[in-house]
Structure formats: structure tokens, C-alpha cells
Coordinates of N, CA and C in Angstrom, one line a residue:
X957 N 7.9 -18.7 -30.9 CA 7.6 -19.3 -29.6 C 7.3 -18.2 -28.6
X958 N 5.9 -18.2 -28.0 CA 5.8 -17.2 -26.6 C 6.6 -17.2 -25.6
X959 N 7.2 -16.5 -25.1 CA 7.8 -15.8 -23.7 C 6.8 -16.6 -22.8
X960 N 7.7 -17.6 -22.0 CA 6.8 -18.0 -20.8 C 7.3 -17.5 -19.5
X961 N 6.6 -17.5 -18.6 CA 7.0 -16.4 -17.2 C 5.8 -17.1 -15.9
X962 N 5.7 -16.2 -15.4 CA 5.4 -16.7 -13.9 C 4.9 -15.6 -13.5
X963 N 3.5 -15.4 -13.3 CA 3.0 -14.3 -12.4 C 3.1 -14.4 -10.9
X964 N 3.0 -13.2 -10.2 CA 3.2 -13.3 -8.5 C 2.0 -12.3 -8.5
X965 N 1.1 -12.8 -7.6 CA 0.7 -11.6 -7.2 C 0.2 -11.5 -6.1
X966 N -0.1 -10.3 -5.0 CA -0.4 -10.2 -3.7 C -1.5 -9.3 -3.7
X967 N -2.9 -10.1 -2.8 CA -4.1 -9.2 -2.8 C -4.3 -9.4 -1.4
X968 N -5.4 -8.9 -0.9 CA -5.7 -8.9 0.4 C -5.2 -7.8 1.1
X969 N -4.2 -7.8 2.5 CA -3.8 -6.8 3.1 C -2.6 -5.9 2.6
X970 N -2.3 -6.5 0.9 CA -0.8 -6.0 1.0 C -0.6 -4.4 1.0
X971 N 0.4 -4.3 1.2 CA 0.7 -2.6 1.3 C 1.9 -2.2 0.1
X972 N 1.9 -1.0 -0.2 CA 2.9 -0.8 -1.0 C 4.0 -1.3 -1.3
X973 N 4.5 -1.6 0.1 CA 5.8 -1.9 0.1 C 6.1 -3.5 -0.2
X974 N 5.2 -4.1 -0.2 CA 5.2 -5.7 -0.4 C 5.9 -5.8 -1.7
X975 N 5.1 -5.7 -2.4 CA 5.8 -5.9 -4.0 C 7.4 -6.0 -4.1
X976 N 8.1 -4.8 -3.3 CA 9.3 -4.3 -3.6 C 10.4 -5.8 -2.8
X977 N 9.6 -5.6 -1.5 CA 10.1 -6.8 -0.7 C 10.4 -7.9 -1.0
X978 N 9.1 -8.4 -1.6 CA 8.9 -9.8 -2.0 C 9.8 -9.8 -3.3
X979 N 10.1 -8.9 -4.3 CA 11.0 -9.1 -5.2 C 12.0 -9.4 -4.6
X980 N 12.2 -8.3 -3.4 CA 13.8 -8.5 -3.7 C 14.1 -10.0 -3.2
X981 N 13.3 -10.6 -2.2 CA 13.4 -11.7 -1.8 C 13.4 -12.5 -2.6
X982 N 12.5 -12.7 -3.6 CA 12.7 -13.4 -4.6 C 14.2 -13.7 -6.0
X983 N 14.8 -12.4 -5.8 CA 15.7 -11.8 -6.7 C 16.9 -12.8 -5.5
X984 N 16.6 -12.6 -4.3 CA 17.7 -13.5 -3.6 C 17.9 -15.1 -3.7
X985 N 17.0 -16.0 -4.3 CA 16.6 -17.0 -4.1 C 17.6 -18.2 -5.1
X986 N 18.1 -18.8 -4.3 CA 19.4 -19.3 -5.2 C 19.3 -19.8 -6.3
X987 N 18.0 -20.4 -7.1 CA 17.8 -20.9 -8.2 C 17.1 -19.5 -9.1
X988 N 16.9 -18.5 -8.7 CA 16.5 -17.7 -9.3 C 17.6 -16.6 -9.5
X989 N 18.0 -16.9 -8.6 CA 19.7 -15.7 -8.8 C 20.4 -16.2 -9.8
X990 N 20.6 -17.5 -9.5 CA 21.8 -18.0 -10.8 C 21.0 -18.0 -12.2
X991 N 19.8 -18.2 -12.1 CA 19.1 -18.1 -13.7 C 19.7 -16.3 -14.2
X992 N 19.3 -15.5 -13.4 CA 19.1 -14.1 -13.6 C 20.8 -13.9 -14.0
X993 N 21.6 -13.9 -13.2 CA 23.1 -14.3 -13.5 C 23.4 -14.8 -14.8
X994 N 22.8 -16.2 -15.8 CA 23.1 -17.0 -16.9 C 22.2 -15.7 -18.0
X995 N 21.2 -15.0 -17.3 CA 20.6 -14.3 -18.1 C 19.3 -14.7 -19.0
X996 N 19.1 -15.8 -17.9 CA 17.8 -16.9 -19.0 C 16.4 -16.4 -17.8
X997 N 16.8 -15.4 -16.9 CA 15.3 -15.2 -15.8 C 15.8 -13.4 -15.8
X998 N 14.7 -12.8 -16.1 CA 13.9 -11.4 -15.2 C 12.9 -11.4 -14.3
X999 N 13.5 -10.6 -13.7 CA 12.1 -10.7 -12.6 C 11.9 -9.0 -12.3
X1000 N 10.5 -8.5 -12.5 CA 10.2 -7.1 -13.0 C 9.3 -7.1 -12.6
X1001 N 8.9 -5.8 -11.9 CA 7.4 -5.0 -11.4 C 6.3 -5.2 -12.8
X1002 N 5.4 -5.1 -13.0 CA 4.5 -4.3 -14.2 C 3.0 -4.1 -13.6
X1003 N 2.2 -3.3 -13.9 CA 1.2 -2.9 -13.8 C 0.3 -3.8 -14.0
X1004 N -0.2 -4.4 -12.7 CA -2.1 -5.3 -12.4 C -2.6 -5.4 -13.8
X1005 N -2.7 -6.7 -15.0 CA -3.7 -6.5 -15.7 C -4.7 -7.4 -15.7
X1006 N -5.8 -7.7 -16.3 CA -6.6 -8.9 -16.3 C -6.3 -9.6 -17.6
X1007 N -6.9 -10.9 -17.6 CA -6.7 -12.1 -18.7 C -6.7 -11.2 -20.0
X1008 N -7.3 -10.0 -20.0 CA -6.8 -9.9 -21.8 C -6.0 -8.5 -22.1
X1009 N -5.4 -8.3 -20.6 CA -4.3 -7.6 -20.8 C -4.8 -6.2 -20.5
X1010 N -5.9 -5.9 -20.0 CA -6.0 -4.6 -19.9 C -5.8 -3.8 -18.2
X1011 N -5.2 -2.8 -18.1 CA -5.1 -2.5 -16.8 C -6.0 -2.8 -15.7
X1012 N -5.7 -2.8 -14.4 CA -6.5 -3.3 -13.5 C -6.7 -2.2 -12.5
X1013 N -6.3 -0.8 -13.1 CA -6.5 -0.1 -11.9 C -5.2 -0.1 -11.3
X1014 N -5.5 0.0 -9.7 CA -3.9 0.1 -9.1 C -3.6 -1.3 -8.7
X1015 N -2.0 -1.3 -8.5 CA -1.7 -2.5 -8.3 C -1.1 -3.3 -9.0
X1016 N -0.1 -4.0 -8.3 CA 1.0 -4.0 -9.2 C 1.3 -5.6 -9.0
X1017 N 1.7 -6.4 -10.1 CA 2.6 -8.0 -10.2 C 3.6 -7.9 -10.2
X1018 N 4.4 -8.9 -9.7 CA 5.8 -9.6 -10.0 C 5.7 -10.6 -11.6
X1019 N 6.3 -9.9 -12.1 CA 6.5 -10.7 -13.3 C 7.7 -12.0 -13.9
X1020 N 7.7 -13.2 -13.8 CA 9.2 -13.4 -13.3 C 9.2 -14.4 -15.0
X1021 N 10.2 -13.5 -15.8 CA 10.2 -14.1 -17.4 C 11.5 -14.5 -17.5
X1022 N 10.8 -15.9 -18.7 CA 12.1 -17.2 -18.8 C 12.3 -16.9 -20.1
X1023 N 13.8 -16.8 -20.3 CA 13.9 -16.4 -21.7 C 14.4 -17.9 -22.5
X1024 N 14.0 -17.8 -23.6 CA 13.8 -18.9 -24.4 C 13.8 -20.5 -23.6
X1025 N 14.8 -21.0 -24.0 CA 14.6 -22.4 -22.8 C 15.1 -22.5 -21.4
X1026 N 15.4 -21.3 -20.7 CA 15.8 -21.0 -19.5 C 17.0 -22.0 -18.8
X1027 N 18.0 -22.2 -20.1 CA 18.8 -23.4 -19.5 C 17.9 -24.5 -18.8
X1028 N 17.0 -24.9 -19.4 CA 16.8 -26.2 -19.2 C 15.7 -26.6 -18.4
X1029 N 15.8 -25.5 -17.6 CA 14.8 -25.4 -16.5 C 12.9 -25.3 -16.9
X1030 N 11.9 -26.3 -16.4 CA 10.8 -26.2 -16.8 C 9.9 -25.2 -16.4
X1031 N 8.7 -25.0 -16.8 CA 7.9 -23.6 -16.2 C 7.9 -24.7 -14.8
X1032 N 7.1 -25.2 -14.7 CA 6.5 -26.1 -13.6 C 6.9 -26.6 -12.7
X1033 N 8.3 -26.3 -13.1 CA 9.2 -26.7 -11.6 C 10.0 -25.0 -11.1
X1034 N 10.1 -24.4 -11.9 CA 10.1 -22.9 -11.6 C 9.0 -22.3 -10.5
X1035 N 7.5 -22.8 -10.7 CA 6.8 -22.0 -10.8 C 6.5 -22.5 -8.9
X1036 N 6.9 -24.5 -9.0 CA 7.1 -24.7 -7.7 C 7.6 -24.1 -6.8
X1037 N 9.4 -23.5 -7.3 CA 10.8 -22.8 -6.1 C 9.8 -21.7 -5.9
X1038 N 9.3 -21.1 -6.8 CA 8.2 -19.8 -6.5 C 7.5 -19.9 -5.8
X1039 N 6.7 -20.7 -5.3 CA 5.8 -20.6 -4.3 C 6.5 -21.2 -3.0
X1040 N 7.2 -22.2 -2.6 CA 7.9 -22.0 -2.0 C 8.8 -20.5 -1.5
X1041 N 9.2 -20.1 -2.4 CA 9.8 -18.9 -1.9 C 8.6 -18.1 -1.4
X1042 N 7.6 -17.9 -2.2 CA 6.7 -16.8 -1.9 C 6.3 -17.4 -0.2
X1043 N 6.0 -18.8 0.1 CA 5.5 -19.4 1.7 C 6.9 -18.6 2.4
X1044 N 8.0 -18.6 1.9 CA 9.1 -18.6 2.8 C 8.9 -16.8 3.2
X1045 N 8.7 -16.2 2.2 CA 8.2 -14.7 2.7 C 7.1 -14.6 3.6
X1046 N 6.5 -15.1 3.2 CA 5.0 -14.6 4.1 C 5.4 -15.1 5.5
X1047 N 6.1 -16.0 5.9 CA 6.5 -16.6 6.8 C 7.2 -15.5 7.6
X1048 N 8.9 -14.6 6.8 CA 9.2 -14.1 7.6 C 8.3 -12.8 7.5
X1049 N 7.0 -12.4 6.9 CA 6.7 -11.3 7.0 C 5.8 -11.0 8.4
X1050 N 5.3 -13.0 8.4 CA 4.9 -12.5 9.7 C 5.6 -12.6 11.1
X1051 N 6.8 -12.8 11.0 CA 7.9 -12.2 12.2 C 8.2 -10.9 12.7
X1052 N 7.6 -10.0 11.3 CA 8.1 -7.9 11.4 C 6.7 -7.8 11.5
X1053 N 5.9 -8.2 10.6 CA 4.8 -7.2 10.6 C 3.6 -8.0 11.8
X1054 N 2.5 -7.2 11.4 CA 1.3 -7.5 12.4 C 0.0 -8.0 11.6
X1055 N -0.9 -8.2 12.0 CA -1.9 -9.2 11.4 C -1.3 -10.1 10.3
X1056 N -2.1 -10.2 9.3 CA -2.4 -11.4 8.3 C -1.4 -10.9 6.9
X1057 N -0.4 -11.9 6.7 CA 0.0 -11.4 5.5 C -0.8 -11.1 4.3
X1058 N -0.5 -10.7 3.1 CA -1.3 -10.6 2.0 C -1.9 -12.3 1.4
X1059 N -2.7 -12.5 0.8 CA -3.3 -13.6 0.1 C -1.8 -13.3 -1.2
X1060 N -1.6 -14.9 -1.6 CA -0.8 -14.9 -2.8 C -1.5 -15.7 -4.5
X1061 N -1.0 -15.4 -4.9 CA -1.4 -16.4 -6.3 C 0.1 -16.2 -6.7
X1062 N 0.6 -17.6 -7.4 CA 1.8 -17.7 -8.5 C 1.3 -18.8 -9.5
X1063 N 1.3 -18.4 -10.8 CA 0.6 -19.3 -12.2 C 1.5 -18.5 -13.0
X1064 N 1.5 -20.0 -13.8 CA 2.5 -19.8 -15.1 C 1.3 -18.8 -16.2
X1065 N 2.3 -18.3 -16.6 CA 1.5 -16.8 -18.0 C 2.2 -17.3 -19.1
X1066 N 1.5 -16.9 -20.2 CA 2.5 -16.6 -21.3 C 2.4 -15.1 -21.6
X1067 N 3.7 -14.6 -21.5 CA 4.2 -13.6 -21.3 C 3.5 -12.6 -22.3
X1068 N 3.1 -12.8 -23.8 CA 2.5 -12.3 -24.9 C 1.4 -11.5 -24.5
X1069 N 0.7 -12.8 -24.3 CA -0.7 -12.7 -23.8 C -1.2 -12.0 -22.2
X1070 N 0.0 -11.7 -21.8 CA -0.6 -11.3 -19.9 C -1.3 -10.2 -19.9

């Protein structure tokens, strides 16, 4: 059975430090904390690649992997709290920062294959 997971990723204006933020924000998020806790969720930097896995240059994803049945929990409703969470970032990012947050994408991967 493939490793299914959850890509994050931020293009547009992001800056280095996005990535780090937005994890940790994510790493805060009550349904994703307690998975990480049970030990059925990682959530991990890895290196930009394209559909068949090859680097993308610079640039980095949030990788957020469900280990085997994630206590129960579906991709699809995971992949929902994630975007949610990700709106709830961009939100407070535009409280500190200036202009236009980064553009996002979150889609279910299979982990194998990313």
C-alpha cells in the first residue's frame, strides 16, 4: 500500500522564511498535532519536485505524510483542515507582513510517487 500525504506548497511572493512559518503553523493545528502525537502524521520540509519526481531547482514543499490508516482519518478530509489552515495563515500573514501573501496549492500525493 503507497504512503499517502498532502502536498503544501507556496509560489508567488513567498520568501524563505514562509515555508518554516507555515509549518510551524501547521505543526500547531489541533487535528494535526494530535495525529503527529498518535504518530499516524509527519509533517516535513523536502526539496520542490515535479510529477515524476525530479528536482525543481530551488524551492521547497511542505510534505504532510499519513502513515498507514492515520487512525481513521481520510486523505480528503485532512487535505480540507489543510487548506483551511493554510487560509488561516495567509490571513495572519497578512497582519505582519506587506503586500500579497504567497499563491498556495494543497493536493493529496502519493507519497511514492512525489
Amino acid at each position: 500500500m503507497a504512503k499517502q500525504g498532502i502536498r503544501v506548497r507556496l509560489d508567488g511572493p513567498a520568501s524563505e522564511s514562509d515555508i518554516p512559518a507555515l509549518r510551524s503553523w501547521l505543526e500547531r493545528e489541533r487535528l494535526l498535532e494530535e495525529l503527529m502525537r498518535k504518530g499516524a502524521l509527519r509533517i516535513e520540509e523536502r526539496p520542490r519536485t515535479d510529477e515524476s519526481g525530479a528536482p525543481m531547482g530551488l524551492g521547497t514543499d511542505i510534505l504532510i505524510t499519513l502513515a498507514n490508516a492515520a487512525a481513521g482519518v481520510a486523505v480528503a478530509e485532512l487535505v480540507v483542515q489543510v487548506k483551511k489552515a493554510v487560509a488561516a495563515w495567509k490571513e495572519n500573514w497578512r497582519t505582519v507582513e506587506s503586500g500579497d501573501p504567497p499563491s498556495d496549492s494543497v493536493e493529496p500525493v502519493d507519497v511514492d510517487d512525489r
